mmCIF file of C-alpha atoms and ligand atoms in Angstrom:
data_model
loop_
_atom_site.group_PDB
_atom_site.id
_atom_site.type_symbol
_atom_site.label_atom_id
_atom_site.label_comp_id
_atom_site.label_asym_id
_atom_site.label_seq_id
_atom_site.Cartn_x
_atom_site.Cartn_y
_atom_site.Cartn_z
ATOM 1 C CA MET A 199 -19.701 5.622 17.938
ATOM 2 C CA ASP A 200 -19.369 8.616 15.680
ATOM 3 C CA PHE A 201 -22.911 7.928 14.474
ATOM 4 C CA GLN A 202 -24.146 7.999 18.160
ATOM 5 C CA ARG A 203 -22.515 11.187 18.851
ATOM 6 C CA ALA A 204 -23.527 12.811 15.543
ATOM 7 C CA GLY A 205 -27.368 11.845 16.074
ATOM 8 C CA ARG A 206 -27.387 13.260 19.720
ATOM 9 C CA SER A 207 -25.758 16.362 19.151
ATOM 10 C CA ARG A 208 -27.783 17.527 16.449
ATOM 11 C CA ALA A 209 -31.171 15.901 17.575
ATOM 12 C CA SER A 210 -30.960 18.372 20.624
ATOM 13 C CA SER A 211 -30.598 21.628 18.657
ATOM 14 C CA SER A 212 -33.644 20.773 16.387
ATOM 15 C CA SER A 213 -37.141 20.240 16.447
ATOM 16 C CA ASN A 214 -38.867 16.467 16.790
ATOM 17 C CA ASP A 215 -39.608 16.724 13.191
ATOM 18 C CA ALA A 216 -36.249 17.595 12.222
ATOM 19 C CA ALA A 217 -34.672 14.916 14.725
ATOM 20 C CA SER A 218 -36.653 12.091 12.996
ATOM 21 C CA SER A 219 -35.681 12.929 9.581
ATOM 22 C CA ILE A 220 -32.129 13.077 10.947
ATOM 23 C CA THR A 221 -32.471 9.720 12.310
ATOM 24 C CA SER A 222 -33.875 8.481 8.850
ATOM 25 C CA SER A 223 -31.196 9.623 7.096
ATOM 26 C CA LEU A 224 -28.707 8.061 9.524
ATOM 27 C CA GLU A 225 -30.321 4.695 9.223
ATOM 28 C CA LEU A 226 -29.998 4.833 5.724
ATOM 29 C CA SER A 227 -26.392 5.686 6.005
ATOM 30 C CA ILE A 228 -25.927 3.092 8.158
ATOM 31 C CA GLN A 229 -27.594 0.611 6.158
ATOM 32 C CA THR A 230 -25.212 1.208 3.566
ATOM 33 C CA ARG A 231 -22.449 -1.371 3.956
ATOM 34 C CA ILE A 232 -18.964 -0.317 2.868
ATOM 35 C CA PHE A 233 -16.334 -2.679 1.632
ATOM 36 C CA LYS A 234 -12.256 -1.822 2.184
ATOM 37 C CA ILE A 235 -10.174 -3.061 -0.446
ATOM 38 C CA ILE A 236 -6.765 -2.224 -0.656
ATOM 39 C CA VAL A 237 -4.609 -2.141 -3.923
ATOM 40 C CA ILE A 238 -0.956 -2.898 -3.287
ATOM 41 C CA GLY A 239 2.096 -4.125 -5.665
ATOM 42 C CA ASP A 240 5.362 -2.675 -6.885
ATOM 43 C CA SER A 241 5.483 1.248 -7.563
ATOM 44 C CA ASN A 242 4.563 1.948 -11.569
ATOM 45 C CA VAL A 243 2.295 -1.030 -12.378
ATOM 46 C CA GLY A 244 -0.810 0.945 -12.415
ATOM 47 C CA LYS A 245 -2.721 0.941 -9.109
ATOM 48 C CA THR A 246 -3.729 4.114 -9.202
ATOM 49 C CA CYS A 247 -4.794 3.900 -13.152
ATOM 50 C CA LEU A 248 -6.713 0.914 -12.029
ATOM 51 C CA THR A 249 -8.436 2.613 -9.452
ATOM 52 C CA PHE A 250 -9.271 5.666 -11.567
ATOM 53 C CA ARG A 251 -10.825 3.665 -14.250
ATOM 54 C CA PHE A 252 -12.945 1.707 -11.886
ATOM 55 C CA THR A 253 -14.363 4.627 -9.903
ATOM 56 C CA GLY A 254 -13.827 7.345 -12.416
ATOM 57 C CA GLY A 255 -14.747 5.579 -15.802
ATOM 58 C CA SER A 256 -11.254 6.737 -17.449
ATOM 59 C CA PHE A 257 -7.879 6.642 -17.699
ATOM 60 C CA PRO A 258 -5.661 9.540 -15.883
ATOM 61 C CA ASP A 259 -3.514 11.688 -18.539
ATOM 62 C CA LYS A 260 -1.015 11.852 -16.288
ATOM 63 C CA THR A 261 -0.158 10.412 -12.468
ATOM 64 C CA GLU A 262 2.382 11.019 -10.010
ATOM 65 C CA ALA A 263 3.629 8.116 -7.684
ATOM 66 C CA THR A 264 1.094 7.995 -5.001
ATOM 67 C CA ILE A 265 2.116 9.330 -1.490
ATOM 68 C CA GLY A 266 0.578 7.449 1.504
ATOM 69 C CA VAL A 267 -2.689 6.530 0.143
ATOM 70 C CA ASP A 268 -5.769 7.796 -1.973
ATOM 71 C CA PHE A 269 -9.448 6.750 -1.556
ATOM 72 C CA ARG A 270 -11.652 6.591 -4.012
ATOM 73 C CA GLU A 271 -15.056 5.360 -3.411
ATOM 74 C CA LYS A 272 -17.739 3.846 -5.707
ATOM 75 C CA ALA A 273 -21.309 3.044 -5.000
ATOM 76 C CA VAL A 274 -22.487 -0.181 -6.699
ATOM 77 C CA GLU A 275 -25.612 -2.176 -6.603
ATOM 78 C CA ILE A 276 -25.595 -5.776 -5.991
ATOM 79 C CA GLU A 277 -29.158 -7.622 -5.667
ATOM 80 C CA GLY A 278 -31.003 -4.505 -4.834
ATOM 81 C CA GLU A 279 -28.250 -3.521 -2.093
ATOM 82 C CA THR A 280 -26.181 -0.408 -2.422
ATOM 83 C CA ILE A 281 -23.055 -0.919 -1.273
ATOM 84 C CA LYS A 282 -20.131 1.391 -1.368
ATOM 85 C CA VAL A 283 -16.694 0.301 -2.223
ATOM 86 C CA GLN A 284 -14.153 1.993 -0.942
ATOM 87 C CA VAL A 285 -10.490 1.391 -2.847
ATOM 88 C CA TRP A 286 -7.519 2.282 -0.943
ATOM 89 C CA ASP A 287 -4.945 3.206 -3.656
ATOM 90 C CA THR A 288 -1.917 2.719 -1.721
ATOM 91 C CA ALA A 289 1.983 3.790 -2.556
ATOM 92 C CA GLY A 290 4.253 1.413 -3.985
ATOM 93 C CA GLN A 291 7.553 3.008 -3.014
ATOM 94 C CA GLU A 292 8.626 2.217 0.275
ATOM 95 C CA ARG A 293 9.171 5.560 1.263
ATOM 96 C CA PHE A 294 5.863 6.842 0.456
ATOM 97 C CA ARG A 295 4.085 4.032 2.580
ATOM 98 C CA LYS A 296 5.925 3.321 5.808
ATOM 99 C CA SER A 297 3.857 5.581 8.107
ATOM 100 C CA MET A 298 0.891 4.250 6.809
ATOM 101 C CA VAL A 299 1.299 0.408 6.437
ATOM 102 C CA GLU A 300 -0.596 -0.339 9.660
ATOM 103 C CA HIS A 301 -3.863 1.717 8.306
ATOM 104 C CA TYR A 302 -3.772 -0.239 5.095
ATOM 105 C CA TYR A 303 -4.762 -3.576 6.515
ATOM 106 C CA ARG A 304 -6.751 -2.517 9.708
ATOM 107 C CA ASN A 305 -10.226 -3.865 8.811
ATOM 108 C CA VAL A 306 -9.591 -4.851 5.292
ATOM 109 C CA HIS A 307 -11.847 -6.607 3.240
ATOM 110 C CA ALA A 308 -10.353 -7.837 0.613
ATOM 111 C CA VAL A 309 -6.777 -7.147 -1.160
ATOM 112 C CA VAL A 310 -6.026 -6.694 -4.799
ATOM 113 C CA PHE A 311 -2.264 -7.636 -5.604
ATOM 114 C CA VAL A 312 -1.148 -6.066 -8.983
ATOM 115 C CA TYR A 313 1.824 -6.779 -11.055
ATOM 116 C CA ASP A 314 2.845 -5.244 -14.499
ATOM 117 C CA VAL A 315 2.692 -8.058 -17.355
ATOM 118 C CA THR A 316 5.746 -6.191 -18.891
ATOM 119 C CA LYS A 317 7.767 -6.202 -15.732
ATOM 120 C CA MET A 318 8.978 -9.667 -14.478
ATOM 121 C CA THR A 319 10.331 -8.071 -11.083
ATOM 122 C CA SER A 320 6.886 -6.598 -10.094
ATOM 123 C CA PHE A 321 5.858 -10.397 -10.611
ATOM 124 C CA ARG A 322 8.410 -11.791 -8.549
ATOM 125 C CA ASN A 323 8.014 -9.193 -5.564
ATOM 126 C CA LEU A 324 4.446 -10.324 -5.292
ATOM 127 C CA GLN A 325 5.997 -13.061 -2.784
ATOM 128 C CA THR A 326 7.254 -10.004 -0.563
ATOM 129 C CA TRP A 327 3.594 -8.139 -1.005
ATOM 130 C CA ILE A 328 1.835 -11.172 -0.030
ATOM 131 C CA GLU A 329 4.176 -11.792 2.837
ATOM 132 C CA GLU A 330 3.844 -8.260 4.267
ATOM 133 C CA CYS A 331 -0.113 -8.753 4.029
ATOM 134 C CA ASN A 332 0.468 -12.029 6.030
ATOM 135 C CA GLY A 333 2.680 -10.310 8.593
ATOM 136 C CA HIS A 334 -0.091 -7.754 9.300
ATOM 137 C CA ARG A 335 -2.503 -10.665 10.379
ATOM 138 C CA VAL A 336 -4.862 -10.360 7.475
ATOM 139 C CA SER A 337 -7.232 -13.346 7.941
ATOM 140 C CA ALA A 338 -7.129 -16.149 5.501
ATOM 141 C CA SER A 339 -10.924 -15.492 4.841
ATOM 142 C CA VAL A 340 -10.135 -12.076 3.515
ATOM 143 C CA PRO A 341 -10.463 -12.489 -0.532
ATOM 144 C CA ARG A 342 -7.266 -11.783 -2.462
ATOM 145 C CA VAL A 343 -7.227 -11.086 -6.043
ATOM 146 C CA LEU A 344 -4.514 -10.918 -8.666
ATOM 147 C CA VAL A 345 -4.190 -8.399 -11.468
ATOM 148 C CA GLY A 346 -1.669 -8.532 -14.240
ATOM 149 C CA ASN A 347 -1.967 -4.726 -15.728
ATOM 150 C CA LYS A 348 -0.705 -3.170 -18.616
ATOM 151 C CA CYS A 349 -1.952 -6.093 -21.203
ATOM 152 C CA ASP A 350 -2.094 -3.333 -24.058
ATOM 153 C CA LEU A 351 1.640 -3.585 -24.377
ATOM 154 C CA VAL A 352 1.615 -6.782 -26.171
ATOM 155 C CA GLU A 353 4.785 -6.300 -27.964
ATOM 156 C CA HIS A 354 6.584 -6.191 -24.256
ATOM 157 C CA ILE A 355 4.742 -8.948 -22.140
ATOM 158 C CA GLN A 356 7.347 -10.513 -19.860
ATOM 159 C CA VAL A 357 4.920 -12.750 -17.627
ATOM 160 C CA PRO A 358 2.985 -15.501 -19.309
ATOM 161 C CA SER A 359 -0.357 -16.187 -18.443
ATOM 162 C CA ASN A 360 0.138 -19.391 -17.383
ATOM 163 C CA MET A 361 2.668 -18.811 -14.762
ATOM 164 C CA ALA A 362 0.576 -16.160 -13.416
ATOM 165 C CA LEU A 363 -2.241 -18.248 -13.401
ATOM 166 C CA LYS A 364 -0.219 -20.903 -11.531
ATOM 167 C CA PHE A 365 0.917 -18.468 -9.084
ATOM 168 C CA ALA A 366 -2.612 -17.452 -8.364
ATOM 169 C CA ASP A 367 -3.845 -20.827 -7.912
ATOM 170 C CA SER A 368 -1.127 -21.637 -5.475
ATOM 171 C CA HIS A 369 -1.968 -18.659 -3.240
ATOM 172 C CA ASN A 370 -5.966 -19.239 -3.694
ATOM 173 C CA MET A 371 -6.579 -15.952 -5.554
ATOM 174 C CA LEU A 372 -8.696 -15.102 -8.850
ATOM 175 C CA LEU A 373 -6.489 -13.899 -11.935
ATOM 176 C CA PHE A 374 -7.150 -10.928 -13.900
ATOM 177 C CA GLU A 375 -5.292 -9.898 -16.612
ATOM 178 C CA THR A 376 -6.141 -6.311 -18.199
ATOM 179 C CA SER A 377 -5.207 -2.693 -18.922
ATOM 180 C CA ALA A 378 -6.423 0.287 -17.259
ATOM 181 C CA LYS A 379 -5.324 1.988 -20.503
ATOM 182 C CA ASP A 380 -7.240 0.320 -23.092
ATOM 183 C CA PRO A 381 -11.017 1.614 -23.081
ATOM 184 C CA ARG A 382 -12.166 -1.947 -24.561
ATOM 185 C CA GLU A 383 -10.911 -3.219 -21.041
ATOM 186 C CA SER A 384 -12.732 -1.103 -18.798
ATOM 187 C CA GLN A 385 -15.423 -3.819 -18.046
ATOM 188 C CA ASN A 386 -12.918 -6.300 -17.081
ATOM 189 C CA VAL A 387 -11.428 -4.031 -14.518
ATOM 190 C CA ASP A 388 -14.897 -3.326 -13.582
ATOM 191 C CA SER A 389 -15.439 -6.850 -13.067
ATOM 192 C CA ILE A 390 -12.395 -6.877 -10.541
ATOM 193 C CA PHE A 391 -13.877 -5.105 -7.906
ATOM 194 C CA MET A 392 -17.263 -6.099 -8.575
ATOM 195 C CA SER A 393 -16.289 -10.104 -8.182
ATOM 196 C CA ILE A 394 -14.993 -8.956 -4.887
ATOM 197 C CA ALA A 395 -17.888 -6.908 -3.613
ATOM 198 C CA CYS A 396 -20.255 -10.214 -4.858
ATOM 199 C CA ARG A 397 -18.113 -12.589 -3.019
ATOM 200 C CA LEU A 398 -17.924 -10.100 0.239
ATOM 201 C CA LYS A 399 -22.134 -9.754 0.047
ATOM 202 C CA ALA A 400 -21.956 -13.500 -0.139
ATOM 203 C CA GLN A 401 -20.109 -14.079 2.541
ATOM 204 C CA LYS A 402 -20.773 -14.090 6.118
ATOM 205 C CA SER A 403 -20.089 -10.853 6.812
ATOM 206 C CA LEU A 404 -20.819 -8.083 9.788
ATOM 207 C CA LEU A 405 -24.045 -5.872 8.949
ATOM 208 C CA TYR A 406 -24.926 -2.945 10.496
ATOM 209 C CA ARG A 407 -28.449 -3.421 9.405
ATOM 210 C CA ASP A 408 -30.453 -3.273 12.561
ATOM 211 C CA VAL A 409 -30.817 0.363 13.790
ATOM 212 C CA GLU A 410 -32.485 0.164 17.538
ATOM 213 C CA ARG A 411 -33.600 3.076 19.182
ATOM 214 C CA GLU A 412 -33.035 3.072 22.755
ATOM 215 C CA ASP A 413 -34.087 6.455 24.762
ATOM 216 C CA GLY A 414 -33.635 8.441 21.681
ATOM 217 C CA ARG A 415 -30.287 7.145 21.099
ATOM 218 C CA VAL A 416 -29.261 5.108 17.890
ATOM 219 C CA ARG A 417 -27.866 1.854 18.661
ATOM 220 C CA LEU A 418 -26.089 -0.429 16.056
ATOM 221 C CA THR A 419 -26.249 -3.863 16.582
ATOM 222 C CA GLN A 420 -24.264 -6.449 14.549
ATOM 223 C CA GLU A 421 -25.834 -9.177 12.567
ATOM 224 C CA THR A 422 -24.265 -11.919 10.443
ATOM 225 C CA GLU A 423 -25.981 -13.310 7.228
ATOM 226 C CA THR A 424 -25.256 -15.414 4.660
ATOM 227 C CA LYS A 425 -26.171 -14.951 1.061
ATOM 228 C CA SER A 426 -25.855 -17.414 -1.666
ATOM 229 C CA SER A 427 -26.856 -16.054 -5.225
ATOM 230 C CA CYS A 428 -24.816 -13.356 -6.853
ATOM 231 C CA PRO A 429 -25.032 -12.022 -10.353
ATOM 232 C CA CYS A 430 -21.435 -11.850 -10.478
HETATM 233 N N1 GTP B 241 0.475 1.285 -21.396
HETATM 234 C C1 GTP B 241 -0.222 1.323 -20.332
HETATM 235 N N2 GTP B 241 0.288 2.127 -19.194
HETATM 236 C C2 GTP B 241 -0.472 1.804 -18.185
HETATM 237 C C3 GTP B 241 -1.167 1.347 -17.530
HETATM 238 N N3 GTP B 241 -1.713 1.523 -16.448
HETATM 239 C C4 GTP B 241 -0.920 2.430 -15.921
HETATM 240 N N4 GTP B 241 -0.116 2.969 -16.949
HETATM 241 C C5 GTP B 241 1.040 3.616 -16.806
HETATM 242 O O1 GTP B 241 2.156 3.532 -15.724
HETATM 243 C C6 GTP B 241 2.887 4.489 -14.979
HETATM 244 C C7 GTP B 241 2.313 4.150 -13.553
HETATM 245 O O2 GTP B 241 1.035 4.169 -13.272
HETATM 246 P P1 GTP B 241 0.364 4.529 -11.799
HETATM 247 O O3 GTP B 241 -0.976 4.103 -12.008
HETATM 248 O O4 GTP B 241 0.708 5.714 -11.307
HETATM 249 O O5 GTP B 241 1.185 3.552 -10.973
HETATM 250 P P2 GTP B 241 1.087 3.075 -9.569
HETATM 251 O O6 GTP B 241 1.059 1.689 -9.211
HETATM 252 O O7 GTP B 241 0.049 3.632 -8.934
HETATM 253 O O8 GTP B 241 2.494 3.597 -9.023
HETATM 254 P P3 GTP B 241 2.738 4.381 -7.550
HETATM 255 O O9 GTP B 241 1.546 5.220 -6.891
HETATM 256 O O10 GTP B 241 4.016 4.593 -7.401
HETATM 257 O O11 GTP B 241 2.845 3.135 -6.451
HETATM 258 C C8 GTP B 241 1.934 5.786 -15.575
HETATM 259 O O12 GTP B 241 2.661 6.463 -16.613
HETATM 260 C C9 GTP B 241 0.347 5.334 -16.274
HETATM 261 O O13 GTP B 241 0.367 5.665 -17.399
HETATM 262 C C10 GTP B 241 -1.814 0.603 -18.612
HETATM 263 O O14 GTP B 241 -3.073 -0.226 -18.157
HETATM 264 N N5 GTP B 241 -1.168 0.612 -19.909
HETATM 265 MG MG1 MG B 242 -0.072 5.378 -7.525
#
């Protein structure tokens, strides 16, 4: 609806040429699909660092506890289509997330659960995070992925891979063990989000693809599409 309003008000104050160029840029932006991915888990497990690594390509020098949510976006290209991956980096601390929880789960396309491989409690608490997610009516068709972070701290690992794998399997999730800090792991961090984007692209999903004009107005139609092959 916002698209319609923006299109109308701007067109009325411009020439026909300007209006048509606005409409084409509208079409372009409408055609760019946005995948909303939320990242949840205990405080201090490295959610902010992981999302920073994926969207910014580096490890932040210093982070503070996230308050509410931070949005990060990255445009990725999959099979010739540009897709905006919108990552919602959520707060792990209860006091910083309370008022936001409803917003996190609304229209979410995928969920990334993060634990710290050096902290068993963060792994045990995953059950609570899954329950919260289920409690917000996130459909079973929404992909869920499990990420064990801080694998660079090899001397301090408390959560064995086989235990994490068993948990991931039992919840129908893919498991990634990685490090936001270690630059050699950056491709692995990318593949967490890319595998989700590929899966979402391949799924039947809402596409705002057909833009029809009626009486000079832009109307969005929804289309479902199934894609099969994906490089990921
Ligand atoms: N060694 C190591 N430290 C990490 C890694 N990822 C994050 N950290 C550190 O862990 C601490 C917490 O990282 P954050 O990304 O802020 O944690 P968070 O999960 O976003 O925490 P909240 O925002 O409170 O929920 C910081 O001191 C980071 O530098 C990692 O892969 N390896
Ligand atoms: Mg954070």
